[in-house]
Coordinates of C-alpha atoms in Angstrom, one line a residue:
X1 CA 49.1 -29.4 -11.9
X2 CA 47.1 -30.5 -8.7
X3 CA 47.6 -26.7 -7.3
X4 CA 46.6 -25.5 -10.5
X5 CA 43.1 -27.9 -10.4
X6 CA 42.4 -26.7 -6.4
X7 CA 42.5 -22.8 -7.5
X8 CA 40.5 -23.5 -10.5
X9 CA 38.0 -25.0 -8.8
X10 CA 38.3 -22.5 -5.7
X11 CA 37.6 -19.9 -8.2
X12 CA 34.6 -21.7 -9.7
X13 CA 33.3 -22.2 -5.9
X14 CA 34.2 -18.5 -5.7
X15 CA 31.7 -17.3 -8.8
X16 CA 29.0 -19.8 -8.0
X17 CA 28.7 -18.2 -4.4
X18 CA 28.8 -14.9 -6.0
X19 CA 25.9 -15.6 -9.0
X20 CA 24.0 -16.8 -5.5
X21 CA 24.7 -14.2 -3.4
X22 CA 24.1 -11.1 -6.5
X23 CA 20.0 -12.3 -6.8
X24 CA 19.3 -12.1 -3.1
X25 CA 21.3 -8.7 -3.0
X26 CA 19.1 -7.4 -6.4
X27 CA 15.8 -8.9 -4.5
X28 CA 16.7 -6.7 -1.7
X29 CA 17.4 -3.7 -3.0
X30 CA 14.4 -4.0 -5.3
X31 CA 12.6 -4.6 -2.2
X32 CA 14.6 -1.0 -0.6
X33 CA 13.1 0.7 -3.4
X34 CA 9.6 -0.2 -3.7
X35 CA 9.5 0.4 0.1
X36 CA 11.0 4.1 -0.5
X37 CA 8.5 4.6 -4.0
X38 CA 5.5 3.4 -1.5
X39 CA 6.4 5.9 1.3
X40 CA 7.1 8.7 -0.9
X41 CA 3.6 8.1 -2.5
X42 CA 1.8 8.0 0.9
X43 CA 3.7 11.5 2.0
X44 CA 2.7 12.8 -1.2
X45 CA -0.6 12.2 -0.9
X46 CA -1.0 13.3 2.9
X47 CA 0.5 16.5 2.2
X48 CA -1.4 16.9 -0.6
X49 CA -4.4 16.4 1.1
X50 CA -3.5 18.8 3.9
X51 CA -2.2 21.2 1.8
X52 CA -5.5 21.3 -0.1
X53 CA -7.6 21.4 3.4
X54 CA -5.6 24.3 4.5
X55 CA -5.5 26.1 1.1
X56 CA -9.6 25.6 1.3
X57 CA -9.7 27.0 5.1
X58 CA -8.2 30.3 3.7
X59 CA -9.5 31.0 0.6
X60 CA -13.2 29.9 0.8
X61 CA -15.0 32.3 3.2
X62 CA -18.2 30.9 4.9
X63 CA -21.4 30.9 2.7
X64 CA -24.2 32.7 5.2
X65 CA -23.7 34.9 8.2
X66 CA -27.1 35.7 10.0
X67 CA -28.2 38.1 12.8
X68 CA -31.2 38.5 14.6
X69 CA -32.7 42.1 14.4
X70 CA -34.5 43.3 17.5
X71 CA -36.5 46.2 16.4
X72 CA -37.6 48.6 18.7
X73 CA -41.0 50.5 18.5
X74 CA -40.8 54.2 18.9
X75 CA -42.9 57.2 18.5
X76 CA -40.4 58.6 16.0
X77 CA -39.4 55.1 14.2
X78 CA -38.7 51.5 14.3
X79 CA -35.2 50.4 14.2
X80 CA -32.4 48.1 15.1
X81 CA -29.2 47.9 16.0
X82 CA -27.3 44.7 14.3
X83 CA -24.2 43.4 15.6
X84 CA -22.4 40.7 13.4
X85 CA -18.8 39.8 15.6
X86 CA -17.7 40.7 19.0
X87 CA -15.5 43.9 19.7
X88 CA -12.2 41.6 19.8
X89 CA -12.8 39.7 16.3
X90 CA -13.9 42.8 13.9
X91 CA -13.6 41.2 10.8
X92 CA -15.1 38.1 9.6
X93 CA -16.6 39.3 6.0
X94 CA -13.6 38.4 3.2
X95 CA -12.5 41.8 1.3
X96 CA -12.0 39.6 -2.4
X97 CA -15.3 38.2 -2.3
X98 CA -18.9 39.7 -3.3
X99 CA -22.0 39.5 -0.9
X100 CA -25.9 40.0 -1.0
X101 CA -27.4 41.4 1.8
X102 CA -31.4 40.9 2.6
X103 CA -33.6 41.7 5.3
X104 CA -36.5 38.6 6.2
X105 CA -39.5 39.3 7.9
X106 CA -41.7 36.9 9.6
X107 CA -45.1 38.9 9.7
X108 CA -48.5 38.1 10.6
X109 CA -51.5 38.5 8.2
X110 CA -53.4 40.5 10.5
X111 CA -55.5 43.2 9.3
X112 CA -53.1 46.3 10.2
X113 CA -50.6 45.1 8.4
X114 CA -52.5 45.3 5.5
X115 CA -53.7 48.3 5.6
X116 CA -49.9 49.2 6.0
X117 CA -48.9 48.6 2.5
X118 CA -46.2 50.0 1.1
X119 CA -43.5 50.6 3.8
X120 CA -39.6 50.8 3.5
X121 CA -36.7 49.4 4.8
X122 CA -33.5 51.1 5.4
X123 CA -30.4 49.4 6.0
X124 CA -27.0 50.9 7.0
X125 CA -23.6 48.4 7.3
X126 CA -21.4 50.2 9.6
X127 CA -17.5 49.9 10.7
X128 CA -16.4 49.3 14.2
X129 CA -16.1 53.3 14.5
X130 CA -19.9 53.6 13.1
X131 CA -19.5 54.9 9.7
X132 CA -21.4 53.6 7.1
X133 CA -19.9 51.7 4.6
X134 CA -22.6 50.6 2.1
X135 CA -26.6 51.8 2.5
X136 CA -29.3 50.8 1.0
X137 CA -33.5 51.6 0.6
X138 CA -35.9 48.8 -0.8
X139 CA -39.9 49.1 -0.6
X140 CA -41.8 46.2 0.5
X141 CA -45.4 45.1 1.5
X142 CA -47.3 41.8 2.5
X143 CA -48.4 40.1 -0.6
X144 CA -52.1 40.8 -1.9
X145 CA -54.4 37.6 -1.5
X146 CA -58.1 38.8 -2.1
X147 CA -61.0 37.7 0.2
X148 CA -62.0 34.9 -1.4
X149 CA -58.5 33.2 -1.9
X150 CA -57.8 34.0 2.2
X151 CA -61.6 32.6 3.2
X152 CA -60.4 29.4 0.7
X153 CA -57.2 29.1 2.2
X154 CA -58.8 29.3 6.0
X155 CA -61.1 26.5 4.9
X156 CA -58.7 24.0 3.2
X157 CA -56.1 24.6 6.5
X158 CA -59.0 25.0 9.0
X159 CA -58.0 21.9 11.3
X160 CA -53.9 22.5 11.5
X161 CA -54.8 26.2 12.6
X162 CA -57.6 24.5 15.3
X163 CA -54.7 22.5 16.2
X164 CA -52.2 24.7 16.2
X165 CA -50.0 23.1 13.6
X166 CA -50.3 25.9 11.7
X167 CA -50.6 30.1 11.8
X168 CA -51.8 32.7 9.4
X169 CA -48.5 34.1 8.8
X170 CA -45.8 34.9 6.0
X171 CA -42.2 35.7 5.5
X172 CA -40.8 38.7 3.8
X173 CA -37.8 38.3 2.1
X174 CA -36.3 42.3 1.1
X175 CA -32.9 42.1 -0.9
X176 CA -31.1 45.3 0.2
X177 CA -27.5 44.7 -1.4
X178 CA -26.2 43.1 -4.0
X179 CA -22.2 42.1 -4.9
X180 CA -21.6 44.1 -1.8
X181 CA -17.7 44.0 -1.2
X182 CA -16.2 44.7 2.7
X183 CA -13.6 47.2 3.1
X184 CA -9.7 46.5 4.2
X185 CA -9.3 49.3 6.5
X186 CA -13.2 50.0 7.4
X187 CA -14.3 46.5 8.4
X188 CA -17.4 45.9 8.1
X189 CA -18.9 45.0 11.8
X190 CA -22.3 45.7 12.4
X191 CA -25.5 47.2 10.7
X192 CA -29.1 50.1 11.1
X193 CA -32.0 48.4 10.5
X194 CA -35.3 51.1 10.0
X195 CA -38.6 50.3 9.1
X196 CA -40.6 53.3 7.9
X197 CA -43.8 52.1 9.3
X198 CA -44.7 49.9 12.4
X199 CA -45.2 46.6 10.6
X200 CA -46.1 44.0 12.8
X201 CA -43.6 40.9 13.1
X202 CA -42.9 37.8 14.9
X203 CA -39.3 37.7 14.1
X204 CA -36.4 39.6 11.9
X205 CA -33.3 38.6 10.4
X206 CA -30.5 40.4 8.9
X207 CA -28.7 37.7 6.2
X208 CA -25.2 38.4 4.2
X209 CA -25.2 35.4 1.8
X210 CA -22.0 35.0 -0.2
X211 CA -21.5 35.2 -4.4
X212 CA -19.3 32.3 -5.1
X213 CA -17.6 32.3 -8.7
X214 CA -14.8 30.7 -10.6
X215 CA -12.6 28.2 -8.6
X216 CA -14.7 29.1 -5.3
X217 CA -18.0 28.0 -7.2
X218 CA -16.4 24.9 -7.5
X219 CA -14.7 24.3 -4.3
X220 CA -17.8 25.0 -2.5
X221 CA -20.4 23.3 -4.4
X222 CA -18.4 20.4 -6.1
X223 CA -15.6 19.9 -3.4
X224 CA -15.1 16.0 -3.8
X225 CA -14.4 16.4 -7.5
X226 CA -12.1 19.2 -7.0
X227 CA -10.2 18.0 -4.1
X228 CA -9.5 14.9 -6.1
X229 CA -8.2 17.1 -9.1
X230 CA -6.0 19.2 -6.6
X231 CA -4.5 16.3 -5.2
X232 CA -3.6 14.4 -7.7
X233 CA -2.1 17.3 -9.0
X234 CA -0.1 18.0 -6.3
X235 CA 0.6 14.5 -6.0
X236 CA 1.9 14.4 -9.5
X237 CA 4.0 17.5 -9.2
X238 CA 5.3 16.3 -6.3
X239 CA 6.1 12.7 -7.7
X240 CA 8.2 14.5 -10.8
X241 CA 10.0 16.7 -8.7
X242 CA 11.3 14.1 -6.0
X243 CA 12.4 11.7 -9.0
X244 CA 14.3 14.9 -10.2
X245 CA 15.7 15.4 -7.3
X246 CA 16.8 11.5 -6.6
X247 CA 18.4 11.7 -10.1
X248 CA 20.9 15.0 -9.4
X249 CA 21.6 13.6 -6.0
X250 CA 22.5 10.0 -7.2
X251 CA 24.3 11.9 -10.3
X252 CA 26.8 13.9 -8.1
X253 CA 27.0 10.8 -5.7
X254 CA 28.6 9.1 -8.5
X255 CA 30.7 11.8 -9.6
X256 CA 32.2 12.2 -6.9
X257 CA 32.5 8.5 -6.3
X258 CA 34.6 8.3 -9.5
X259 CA 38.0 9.9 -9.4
X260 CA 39.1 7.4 -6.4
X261 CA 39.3 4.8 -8.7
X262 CA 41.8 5.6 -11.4
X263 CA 43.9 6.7 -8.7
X264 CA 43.9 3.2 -7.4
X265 CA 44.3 1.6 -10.7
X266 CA 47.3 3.7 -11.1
X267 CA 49.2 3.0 -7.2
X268 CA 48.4 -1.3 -8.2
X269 CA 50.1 -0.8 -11.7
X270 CA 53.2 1.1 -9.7
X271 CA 53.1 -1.7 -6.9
X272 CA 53.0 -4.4 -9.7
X273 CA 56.0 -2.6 -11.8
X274 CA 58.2 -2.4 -9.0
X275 CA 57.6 -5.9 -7.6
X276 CA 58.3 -7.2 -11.3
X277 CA 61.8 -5.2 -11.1
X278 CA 62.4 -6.8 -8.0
X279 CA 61.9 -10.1 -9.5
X280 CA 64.0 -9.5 -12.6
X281 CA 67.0 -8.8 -10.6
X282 CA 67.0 -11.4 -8.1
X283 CA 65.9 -13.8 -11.6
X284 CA 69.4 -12.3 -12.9
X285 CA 71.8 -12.9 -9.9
X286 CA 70.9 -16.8 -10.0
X287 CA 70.8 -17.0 -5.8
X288 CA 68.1 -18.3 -4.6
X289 CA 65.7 -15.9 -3.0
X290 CA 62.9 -16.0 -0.5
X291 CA 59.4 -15.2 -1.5
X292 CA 59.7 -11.7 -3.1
X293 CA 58.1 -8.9 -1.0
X294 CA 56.5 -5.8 -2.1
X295 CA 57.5 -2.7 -0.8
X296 CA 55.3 -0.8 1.3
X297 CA 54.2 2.3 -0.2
X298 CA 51.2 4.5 1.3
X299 CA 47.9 4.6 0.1
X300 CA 44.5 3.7 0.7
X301 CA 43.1 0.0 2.0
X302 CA 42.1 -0.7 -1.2
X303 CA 45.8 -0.5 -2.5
X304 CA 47.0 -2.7 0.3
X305 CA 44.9 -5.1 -0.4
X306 CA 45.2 -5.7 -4.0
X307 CA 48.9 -5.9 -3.2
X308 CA 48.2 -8.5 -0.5
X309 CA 46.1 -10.6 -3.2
X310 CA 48.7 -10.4 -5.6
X311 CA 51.5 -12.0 -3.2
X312 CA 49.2 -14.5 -2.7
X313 CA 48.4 -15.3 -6.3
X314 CA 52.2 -14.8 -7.2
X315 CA 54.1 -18.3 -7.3
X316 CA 57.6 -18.3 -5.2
X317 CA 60.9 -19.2 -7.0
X318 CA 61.4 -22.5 -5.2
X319 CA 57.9 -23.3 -6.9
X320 CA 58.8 -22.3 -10.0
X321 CA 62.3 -24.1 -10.2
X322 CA 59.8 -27.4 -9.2
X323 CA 58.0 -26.8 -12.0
X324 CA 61.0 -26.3 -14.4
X325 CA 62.5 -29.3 -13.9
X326 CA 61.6 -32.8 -15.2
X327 CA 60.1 -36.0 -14.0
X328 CA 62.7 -37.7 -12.1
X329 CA 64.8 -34.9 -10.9
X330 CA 63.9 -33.5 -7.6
X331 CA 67.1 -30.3 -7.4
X332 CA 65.8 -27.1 -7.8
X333 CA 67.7 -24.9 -10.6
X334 CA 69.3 -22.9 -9.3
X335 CA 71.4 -25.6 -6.7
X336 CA 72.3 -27.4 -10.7
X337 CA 74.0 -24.1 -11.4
X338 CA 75.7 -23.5 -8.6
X339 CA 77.2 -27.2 -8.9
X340 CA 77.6 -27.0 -12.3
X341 CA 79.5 -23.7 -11.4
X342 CA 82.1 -25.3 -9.2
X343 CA 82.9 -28.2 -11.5
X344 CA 84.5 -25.3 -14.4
X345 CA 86.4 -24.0 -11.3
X346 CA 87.7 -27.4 -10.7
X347 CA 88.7 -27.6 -13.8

């Protein structure tokens, strides 16, 4: 009875230690996986955010490319020669996307150029080889102020032009292209620039402005809002897929995890079987026998140990002839047989 009270209350030592340890093992692993759901989300979102940067880079071309035009004064013409890139990078105009193409003119009232009017200007966008790809002819003059409005406007700005804050001057804006697309193979890489007249200018610009639309619009001229659409999408999608992903991996991970144990299961219920046989017959030849052993038998650490656990559990035969026999009487059973045994041969 006393051995029987020490392994009861070694096994209730056993489970309390166990119902303490299985909290701080569930508080850890909890732990484990908010870490892992906390780093997954901050990859997500860096690579979301890069992703989105270099998915902008390539698809949204620049918005304004600008060139200076120089033009030279000839007796048969003024013109210009326009180079947009260098010789080694050819192509910066995107072939998918749609351009306007203008010519700006920063003139000077002066009386000739008035009496210029109407003049026109030619424009030519030519390849690296010097074929034109797209040509265009606008008209254009200075606009027409009357003498009055010019002798008002002297008078109302007469101290910035004393000063020099000011000059009587104008720009010219001429729009020579419109949804003007660049070639694949013919690369657009410089442009001709004729006036048809001598107008008289401080400064001259050739400007390719681009047409944004659709998802370009938007990237370009609301990119916060769209770059917090994109990456919480991508964030989302990315999210859904690794929790897919966990799921299949921790799936097959069990599955493969579970036909070792019924192979277990089955070598412990042969080890038991046989060491029950074992003690049958010795139980049946009434000699006393040491502590039964199990046989050795191969198999996996798992196996060896259960068997080791059940020798241990197991109670001997000397114990159990203890136990057997009453208060009072100290001889095991099986020496009362064997005495009883020789008193019929004596008689």
């Amino acid at each position: 009875m006393d051995r029987l009270r020490n392994r009861l209350a070694a096994g209730a030592d056993r489970i309390r230690q166990l119902g303490g340890a299985a909290p701080a093992r569930t508080g850890a692993a909890l732990a484990m996986r908010v870490l892992l759901v906390g780093a997954a989300v901050v990859a997500a979102v860096v690579s979301s955010a890069a992703l989105y940067g270099l998915f902008y880079r390539l698809y949204v071309p620049q918005l304004v490319h600008q060139a200076p035009v120089h033009l030279q004064y000839a007796a048969n013409g003024t013109a210009a020669e326009v180079s947009f890139v260098a010789a080694a990078h050819y192509k910066f105009l995107s072939t998918s996307q749609a351009y306007t193409v203008a010519l700006d003119l920063h003139v000077p009232a002066s009386e000739t150029n008035r009496a210029l009017g109407v003049f026109m200007v030619e424009l030519e966008l030519r390849d690296r080889r010097g074929r034109a790809v797209h040509r265009s002819a606008r008209a254009a003059m200075l606009p027409y102020r009357s003498v009055g409005v010019r002798a008002l406007q002297t008078l109302v700005r007469a101290v910035p032009l004393a000063l020099g804050l000011a000059d009587e001057s104008t720009w010219l804006h001429v729009p020579l292209l419109e949804r003007a697309f660049d070639r694949h193979f013919t690369p657009i890489t410089h442009a001709h620039v004729a006036l048809s007249k001598p107008v008289q200018t401080y400064a001259a610009s050739v400007t390719i402005r681009a047409q944004f639309s659709g998802l370009r619009y938007w990237m370009y001229y609301w990119r916060l809002p769209t770059a917090l659409v994109f990456v919480a999408a991508a964030v989302a999608w990315q999210l859904v897929l690794a929790a897919v992903a966990w799921s299949v991996l921790e799936s097959y991970a069990r599955a493969r995890a579970a036909p070792a144990a019924p192979r277990a299961d089955g070598q412990h219920a042969e080890l038991l079987a046989l060491g029950g046989q074992r003690g049958s017959g010795l139980e049946s030849s009434g000699l006393d026998s040491p502590e039964p052993k199990t046989p050795s038998l191969p198999g996996s650490p798992l196996v060896r140990a259960l068997s080791f656990l059940d020798r241990q559990s197991a109670p001997s035969d000397s114990e159990a002839d203890e136990q057997s026999v009453p208060d009072g009487s100290s001889q095991p059973q099986s020496l009362r047989r064997r005495a009883s045994g020789r008193r019929a041969d004596d008689d």
